[in-house]
mmCIF file of C-alpha atoms and ligand atoms in Angstrom:
data_model
loop_
_atom_site.group_PDB
_atom_site.id
_atom_site.type_symbol
_atom_site.label_atom_id
_atom_site.label_comp_id
_atom_site.label_asym_id
_atom_site.label_seq_id
_atom_site.Cartn_x
_atom_site.Cartn_y
_atom_site.Cartn_z
ATOM 1 C CA UNK A 28 14.018 5.739 18.601
ATOM 2 C CA UNK A 29 11.894 2.817 18.591
ATOM 3 C CA UNK A 30 13.090 -0.434 18.484
ATOM 4 C CA UNK A 31 11.839 -3.916 17.600
ATOM 5 C CA UNK A 32 11.512 -5.889 20.890
ATOM 6 C CA UNK A 33 12.810 -8.822 20.317
ATOM 7 C CA UNK A 34 15.526 -8.028 17.760
ATOM 8 C CA UNK A 35 17.071 -5.052 18.538
ATOM 9 C CA UNK A 36 16.519 -3.774 14.892
ATOM 10 C CA UNK A 37 15.957 -0.013 14.210
ATOM 11 C CA UNK A 38 12.246 0.676 13.075
ATOM 12 C CA UNK A 39 11.400 3.081 10.344
ATOM 13 C CA UNK A 40 9.549 6.389 11.591
ATOM 14 C CA UNK A 41 8.122 9.128 9.652
ATOM 15 C CA UNK A 42 11.107 11.050 11.474
ATOM 16 C CA UNK A 43 13.371 8.921 9.604
ATOM 17 C CA UNK A 44 11.059 8.816 6.292
ATOM 18 C CA UNK A 45 11.211 12.521 6.544
ATOM 19 C CA UNK A 46 15.230 12.422 7.022
ATOM 20 C CA UNK A 47 15.674 10.201 3.127
ATOM 21 C CA UNK A 48 13.572 12.856 1.628
ATOM 22 C CA UNK A 49 15.505 15.876 3.239
ATOM 23 C CA UNK A 50 18.779 13.843 1.879
ATOM 24 C CA UNK A 51 17.371 12.530 -1.138
ATOM 25 C CA UNK A 52 17.022 9.112 -0.635
ATOM 26 C CA UNK A 53 14.180 7.441 -2.520
ATOM 27 C CA UNK A 54 11.651 5.275 0.086
ATOM 28 C CA UNK A 55 10.925 1.696 -1.398
ATOM 29 C CA UNK A 56 6.981 0.718 -0.258
ATOM 30 C CA UNK A 57 4.949 -2.140 -1.580
ATOM 31 C CA UNK A 58 1.610 -3.621 -0.360
ATOM 32 C CA UNK A 59 1.961 -7.429 2.141
ATOM 33 C CA UNK A 60 -1.253 -8.551 3.418
ATOM 34 C CA UNK A 61 -0.033 -11.469 5.460
ATOM 35 C CA UNK A 62 2.212 -12.564 7.895
ATOM 36 C CA UNK A 63 4.830 -14.772 5.654
ATOM 37 C CA UNK A 64 5.104 -12.057 2.844
ATOM 38 C CA UNK A 65 5.095 -9.013 4.870
ATOM 39 C CA UNK A 66 8.084 -11.047 7.092
ATOM 40 C CA UNK A 67 10.064 -11.803 3.316
ATOM 41 C CA UNK A 68 9.808 -7.818 2.329
ATOM 42 C CA UNK A 69 10.720 -6.404 5.271
ATOM 43 C CA UNK A 70 14.208 -8.357 5.717
ATOM 44 C CA UNK A 71 14.616 -7.971 2.173
ATOM 45 C CA UNK A 72 15.294 -4.359 2.980
ATOM 46 C CA UNK A 73 11.904 -2.463 2.276
ATOM 47 C CA UNK A 74 11.342 1.026 3.859
ATOM 48 C CA UNK A 75 6.922 1.051 3.637
ATOM 49 C CA UNK A 76 4.686 -1.582 3.938
ATOM 50 C CA UNK A 77 1.314 -0.537 2.610
ATOM 51 C CA UNK A 78 -1.745 -3.243 3.927
ATOM 52 C CA UNK A 79 -3.460 -2.308 1.047
ATOM 53 C CA UNK A 80 -7.651 -2.081 0.492
ATOM 54 C CA UNK A 81 -5.783 -3.708 -2.807
ATOM 55 C CA UNK A 82 -6.663 -6.487 -0.962
ATOM 56 C CA UNK A 83 -9.733 -6.531 -1.828
ATOM 57 C CA UNK A 84 -8.799 -7.260 -5.744
ATOM 58 C CA UNK A 85 -5.551 -9.942 -5.112
ATOM 59 C CA UNK A 86 -7.049 -11.322 -1.799
ATOM 60 C CA UNK A 87 -10.532 -11.446 -2.325
ATOM 61 C CA UNK A 88 -10.906 -11.669 -6.298
ATOM 62 C CA UNK A 89 -13.128 -8.740 -5.728
ATOM 63 C CA UNK A 90 -13.020 -6.330 -8.598
ATOM 64 C CA UNK A 91 -12.543 -2.744 -7.128
ATOM 65 C CA UNK A 92 -11.545 -2.177 -3.773
ATOM 66 C CA UNK A 93 -15.316 -0.721 -2.709
ATOM 67 C CA UNK A 94 -16.026 -4.217 -1.282
ATOM 68 C CA UNK A 95 -13.330 -5.057 1.685
ATOM 69 C CA UNK A 96 -14.177 -3.991 5.173
ATOM 70 C CA UNK A 97 -12.558 -2.390 8.054
ATOM 71 C CA UNK A 98 -12.578 -6.299 10.263
ATOM 72 C CA UNK A 99 -11.282 -7.420 6.883
ATOM 73 C CA UNK A 100 -8.379 -4.861 6.899
ATOM 74 C CA UNK A 101 -8.042 -5.330 10.807
ATOM 75 C CA UNK A 102 -7.415 -8.872 10.385
ATOM 76 C CA UNK A 103 -4.685 -8.206 7.386
ATOM 77 C CA UNK A 104 -3.079 -5.757 9.029
ATOM 78 C CA UNK A 105 -2.765 -7.735 12.292
ATOM 79 C CA UNK A 106 -1.121 -10.608 10.598
ATOM 80 C CA UNK A 107 1.709 -8.245 8.578
ATOM 81 C CA UNK A 108 2.509 -6.686 11.748
ATOM 82 C CA UNK A 109 3.487 -9.978 13.259
ATOM 83 C CA UNK A 110 5.725 -10.380 10.545
ATOM 84 C CA UNK A 111 7.459 -6.921 10.500
ATOM 85 C CA UNK A 112 10.539 -5.821 11.994
ATOM 86 C CA UNK A 113 12.061 -3.084 10.518
ATOM 87 C CA UNK A 114 9.262 -1.283 8.110
ATOM 88 C CA UNK A 115 6.444 1.007 8.376
ATOM 89 C CA UNK A 116 2.875 -0.455 8.209
ATOM 90 C CA UNK A 117 0.823 1.897 6.896
ATOM 91 C CA UNK A 118 -3.212 0.547 6.623
ATOM 92 C CA UNK A 119 -5.438 1.546 4.205
ATOM 93 C CA UNK A 120 -9.044 2.618 5.806
ATOM 94 C CA UNK A 121 -11.545 1.129 3.541
ATOM 95 C CA UNK A 122 -14.175 2.793 2.140
ATOM 96 C CA UNK A 123 -16.899 4.217 3.055
ATOM 97 C CA UNK A 124 -15.282 3.723 6.750
ATOM 98 C CA UNK A 125 -13.760 8.158 6.615
ATOM 99 C CA UNK A 126 -15.846 9.651 3.703
ATOM 100 C CA UNK A 127 -18.025 12.638 5.134
ATOM 101 C CA UNK A 128 -17.811 11.464 8.666
ATOM 102 C CA UNK A 129 -15.081 12.490 10.901
ATOM 103 C CA UNK A 130 -16.459 11.248 13.759
ATOM 104 C CA UNK A 131 -16.584 7.974 12.012
ATOM 105 C CA UNK A 132 -12.990 8.067 10.346
ATOM 106 C CA UNK A 133 -11.317 8.703 13.856
ATOM 107 C CA UNK A 134 -13.432 5.738 15.362
ATOM 108 C CA UNK A 135 -12.064 3.274 11.919
ATOM 109 C CA UNK A 136 -8.166 4.680 12.144
ATOM 110 C CA UNK A 137 -8.306 4.498 15.981
ATOM 111 C CA UNK A 138 -9.689 0.917 15.667
ATOM 112 C CA UNK A 139 -6.732 0.056 13.010
ATOM 113 C CA UNK A 140 -4.225 1.603 15.778
ATOM 114 C CA UNK A 141 -5.493 -0.679 18.741
ATOM 115 C CA UNK A 142 -6.002 -3.883 16.721
ATOM 116 C CA UNK A 143 -3.414 -4.098 14.008
ATOM 117 C CA UNK A 144 -0.852 -2.775 15.793
ATOM 118 C CA UNK A 145 -0.195 -0.839 12.824
ATOM 119 C CA UNK A 146 2.128 2.585 12.372
ATOM 120 C CA UNK A 147 -0.232 4.778 10.749
ATOM 121 C CA UNK A 148 -3.350 4.667 8.272
ATOM 122 C CA UNK A 149 -4.021 5.799 4.761
ATOM 123 C CA UNK A 150 -6.865 7.730 3.143
ATOM 124 C CA UNK A 151 -7.782 8.807 -0.599
ATOM 125 C CA UNK A 152 -8.645 12.359 -1.581
ATOM 126 C CA UNK A 153 -7.883 15.864 -0.348
ATOM 127 C CA UNK A 154 -10.442 18.853 0.373
ATOM 128 C CA UNK A 155 -13.232 16.827 0.198
ATOM 129 C CA UNK A 156 -11.146 14.169 3.304
ATOM 130 C CA UNK A 157 -10.175 17.546 5.317
ATOM 131 C CA UNK A 158 -11.746 17.773 8.357
ATOM 132 C CA UNK A 159 -11.399 13.638 8.860
ATOM 133 C CA UNK A 160 -7.467 13.758 8.605
ATOM 134 C CA UNK A 161 -7.639 16.731 10.803
ATOM 135 C CA UNK A 162 -9.976 14.408 13.205
ATOM 136 C CA UNK A 163 -7.231 11.812 12.953
ATOM 137 C CA UNK A 164 -4.159 13.506 13.676
ATOM 138 C CA UNK A 165 -5.382 14.698 16.598
ATOM 139 C CA UNK A 166 -5.866 11.754 18.749
ATOM 140 C CA UNK A 167 -1.889 11.353 17.415
ATOM 141 C CA UNK A 168 -2.415 8.496 14.369
ATOM 142 C CA UNK A 169 0.006 9.356 11.543
ATOM 143 C CA UNK A 170 -1.355 9.219 8.203
ATOM 144 C CA UNK A 171 -0.551 9.162 4.785
ATOM 145 C CA UNK A 172 -2.694 10.730 1.761
ATOM 146 C CA UNK A 173 -3.530 9.291 -1.633
ATOM 147 C CA UNK A 174 -4.226 11.637 -4.919
ATOM 148 C CA UNK A 175 -4.526 11.053 -8.356
ATOM 149 C CA UNK A 176 -6.410 7.533 -8.917
ATOM 150 C CA UNK A 177 -8.158 6.894 -5.643
ATOM 151 C CA UNK A 178 -9.433 3.564 -6.907
ATOM 152 C CA UNK A 179 -12.030 3.787 -3.770
ATOM 153 C CA UNK A 180 -13.706 6.641 -6.595
ATOM 154 C CA UNK A 181 -13.793 4.318 -9.197
ATOM 155 C CA UNK A 182 -17.386 4.439 -10.223
ATOM 156 C CA UNK A 183 -17.121 8.462 -10.120
ATOM 157 C CA UNK A 184 -13.824 8.496 -12.687
ATOM 158 C CA UNK A 185 -15.335 5.334 -14.674
ATOM 159 C CA UNK A 186 -12.352 4.323 -15.710
ATOM 160 C CA UNK A 187 -8.351 3.369 -14.218
ATOM 161 C CA UNK A 188 -6.878 5.903 -17.079
ATOM 162 C CA UNK A 189 -3.885 8.207 -15.926
ATOM 163 C CA UNK A 190 -5.654 10.874 -13.842
ATOM 164 C CA UNK A 191 -4.920 14.887 -13.759
ATOM 165 C CA UNK A 192 -3.298 15.449 -17.577
ATOM 166 C CA UNK A 193 -6.251 18.559 -17.638
ATOM 167 C CA UNK A 194 -5.183 21.787 -16.216
ATOM 168 C CA UNK A 195 -7.909 22.091 -14.233
ATOM 169 C CA UNK A 196 -8.008 18.604 -12.599
ATOM 170 C CA UNK A 197 -3.654 18.832 -12.215
ATOM 171 C CA UNK A 198 -4.255 22.736 -10.319
ATOM 172 C CA UNK A 199 -6.793 20.499 -7.982
ATOM 173 C CA UNK A 200 -4.462 17.819 -7.168
ATOM 174 C CA UNK A 201 -1.410 20.758 -6.085
ATOM 175 C CA UNK A 202 -4.401 21.906 -4.081
ATOM 176 C CA UNK A 203 -5.082 18.887 -1.959
ATOM 177 C CA UNK A 204 -1.584 18.178 -1.557
ATOM 178 C CA UNK A 205 -0.921 21.366 -0.178
ATOM 179 C CA UNK A 206 -4.114 20.613 2.180
ATOM 180 C CA UNK A 207 -3.036 17.484 3.206
ATOM 181 C CA UNK A 208 0.347 18.384 3.700
ATOM 182 C CA UNK A 209 -0.769 21.404 5.805
ATOM 183 C CA UNK A 210 -3.198 19.133 7.415
ATOM 184 C CA UNK A 211 -0.531 17.354 8.686
ATOM 185 C CA UNK A 212 -0.025 14.087 6.829
ATOM 186 C CA UNK A 213 3.454 12.685 6.729
ATOM 187 C CA UNK A 214 3.263 12.003 3.458
ATOM 188 C CA UNK A 215 1.173 10.918 0.153
ATOM 189 C CA UNK A 216 0.878 8.906 -2.360
ATOM 190 C CA UNK A 217 0.294 10.170 -6.121
ATOM 191 C CA UNK A 218 -0.730 7.339 -8.105
ATOM 192 C CA UNK A 219 -1.564 7.378 -11.795
ATOM 193 C CA UNK A 220 -0.613 10.641 -13.158
ATOM 194 C CA UNK A 221 1.625 12.149 -15.674
ATOM 195 C CA UNK A 222 5.540 12.011 -14.291
ATOM 196 C CA UNK A 223 5.852 15.899 -14.891
ATOM 197 C CA UNK A 224 3.068 16.719 -12.342
ATOM 198 C CA UNK A 225 4.414 14.049 -9.720
ATOM 199 C CA UNK A 226 7.571 16.440 -9.816
ATOM 200 C CA UNK A 227 5.277 19.403 -9.256
ATOM 201 C CA UNK A 228 4.007 18.371 -6.454
ATOM 202 C CA UNK A 229 7.109 16.475 -5.095
ATOM 203 C CA UNK A 230 8.994 19.865 -5.048
ATOM 204 C CA UNK A 231 6.214 22.098 -4.087
ATOM 205 C CA UNK A 232 5.358 20.234 -0.223
ATOM 206 C CA UNK A 233 7.811 19.295 1.901
ATOM 207 C CA UNK A 234 6.946 15.621 2.679
ATOM 208 C CA UNK A 235 7.933 12.567 1.318
ATOM 209 C CA UNK A 236 5.698 12.029 -2.030
ATOM 210 C CA UNK A 237 5.688 8.420 -2.920
ATOM 211 C CA UNK A 238 4.569 7.695 -6.793
ATOM 212 C CA UNK A 239 2.963 4.499 -8.153
ATOM 213 C CA UNK A 240 2.531 5.155 -12.087
ATOM 214 C CA UNK A 241 3.639 8.648 -11.172
ATOM 215 C CA UNK A 242 7.167 8.903 -12.754
ATOM 216 C CA UNK A 243 10.839 8.967 -10.867
ATOM 217 C CA UNK A 244 10.655 12.239 -9.980
ATOM 218 C CA UNK A 245 9.609 11.556 -6.239
ATOM 219 C CA UNK A 246 10.582 10.341 -3.262
ATOM 220 C CA UNK A 247 9.599 6.989 -3.583
ATOM 221 C CA UNK A 248 7.764 4.043 -5.364
ATOM 222 C CA UNK A 249 5.003 1.512 -4.076
ATOM 223 C CA UNK A 250 3.812 -1.346 -5.957
ATOM 224 C CA UNK A 251 1.115 -4.226 -5.267
ATOM 225 C CA UNK A 252 3.261 -6.504 -4.596
ATOM 226 C CA UNK A 253 1.987 -9.516 -6.188
ATOM 227 C CA UNK A 254 1.851 -7.285 -9.488
ATOM 228 C CA UNK A 255 5.582 -7.217 -9.188
ATOM 229 C CA UNK A 256 6.224 -10.537 -8.152
ATOM 230 C CA UNK A 257 3.889 -11.403 -11.224
ATOM 231 C CA UNK A 258 1.225 -13.478 -9.345
ATOM 232 C CA UNK A 259 -1.298 -11.757 -10.729
ATOM 233 C CA UNK A 260 -2.774 -12.415 -14.676
ATOM 234 C CA UNK A 261 -3.481 -10.037 -16.863
ATOM 235 C CA UNK A 262 -2.440 -6.526 -14.503
ATOM 236 C CA UNK A 263 0.197 -5.112 -17.213
ATOM 237 C CA UNK A 264 -0.230 -1.581 -16.932
ATOM 238 C CA UNK A 265 3.162 0.467 -18.179
ATOM 239 C CA UNK A 266 4.488 1.699 -15.246
ATOM 240 C CA UNK A 267 4.526 -1.676 -13.810
ATOM 241 C CA UNK A 268 8.009 -4.058 -13.547
ATOM 242 C CA UNK A 269 7.937 -7.536 -13.047
ATOM 243 C CA UNK A 270 10.499 -8.516 -11.203
ATOM 244 C CA UNK A 271 10.118 -12.285 -10.941
ATOM 245 C CA UNK A 272 7.161 -14.572 -12.498
ATOM 246 C CA UNK A 273 6.306 -16.525 -9.526
ATOM 247 C CA UNK A 274 3.108 -17.456 -11.494
ATOM 248 C CA UNK A 275 5.162 -19.670 -13.576
ATOM 249 C CA UNK A 276 7.144 -21.269 -10.584
ATOM 250 C CA UNK A 277 3.863 -21.604 -8.008
ATOM 251 C CA UNK A 278 2.378 -23.862 -11.136
ATOM 252 C CA UNK A 279 5.585 -25.265 -12.710
ATOM 253 C CA UNK A 280 5.586 -26.744 -8.717
ATOM 254 C CA UNK A 281 2.221 -27.584 -8.021
ATOM 255 C CA UNK A 282 2.352 -29.619 -11.433
ATOM 256 C CA UNK A 283 5.420 -31.553 -10.246
ATOM 257 C CA UNK A 284 3.570 -32.499 -7.121
ATOM 258 C CA UNK A 285 0.417 -33.418 -8.066
ATOM 259 C CA UNK A 286 2.400 -35.332 -10.988
ATOM 260 C CA UNK A 287 4.846 -37.249 -7.843
ATOM 261 C CA UNK A 288 1.756 -37.960 -5.934
ATOM 262 C CA UNK A 289 0.254 -39.478 -8.939
ATOM 263 C CA UNK A 290 2.421 -41.461 -9.845
ATOM 264 C CA UNK A 291 3.480 -42.889 -6.064
ATOM 265 C CA UNK A 292 6.777 -41.101 -6.031
ATOM 266 C CA UNK A 293 6.149 -38.866 -3.112
ATOM 267 C CA UNK A 294 6.449 -39.207 0.055
ATOM 268 C CA UNK A 295 9.565 -42.022 -0.117
ATOM 269 C CA UNK A 296 11.136 -43.602 2.227
ATOM 270 C CA UNK A 297 13.188 -41.117 3.443
ATOM 271 C CA UNK A 298 10.124 -38.397 3.762
ATOM 272 C CA UNK A 299 8.321 -41.182 5.856
ATOM 273 C CA UNK A 300 8.530 -42.054 9.442
HETATM 274 O O1 KIV B 427 -4.352 -0.013 -2.308
HETATM 275 C C1 KIV B 427 -3.280 -0.003 -2.701
HETATM 276 O O2 KIV B 427 -2.589 -1.108 -3.005
HETATM 277 C C2 KIV B 427 -2.904 1.174 -2.727
HETATM 278 C C3 KIV B 427 -1.666 1.062 -3.687
HETATM 279 C C4 KIV B 427 -1.746 1.086 -4.654
HETATM 280 C C5 KIV B 427 -0.790 2.666 -3.378
HETATM 281 O O3 KIV B 427 -3.190 2.169 -2.701
#
């Protein structure tokens, strides 16, 4: 059992995640990219925090996940790790740091683990990255797979629409899931695929399957935290349930602050030394 050194809180491990699947308890997962947000969602009871390369979109304002670098991912990951006492922290290996070169994949994974203190890495793809997955695992680094809509391949797909609706792509996805399981991945993310196919994958492999836009018959769910809190604008896919409207709350608070400063109402006497 792993315990957070200063809190006695029992940490989530790959073993605990597997037990959750085995007993039918759903796994909750959200992204985070910084110390403060990670601390909030960790103390709210999230099981897995993903330091996603979606940081490229929501933190840096890029159109895709492709530009973010390994150094930038490590910066975000180390900030998250410092805020987390219980959750299992997974970090995306960014585009260009693992595909097609298993030595580089291993080097990237080791840098993430060593420099951030995270607990696992995530990679996108199936058969084509099998060697990289095996190499990373050989160093004792847990690997989460990611199939379906894999945003690092957006220029191959051309659009962000639902993947694997046709039989051929669905069959390849099932085969890829089996390959990832056989390779030793501890879990797989399935993004934006038909719910029926996701259910089949979750029944076919024994490791946890976490869905985003993949229906409810999988072992857990993941969302981008900025999307579910209503911070991002104009991103409203069908699969997204918005749990708060922080954009409006922040806008209102800032408008009030500006008004108070202009009106010389802030700071008042009790807020001054
Ligand atoms: O980068 C990310 O946020 C992700 C999730 C969408 C699963 O990969």
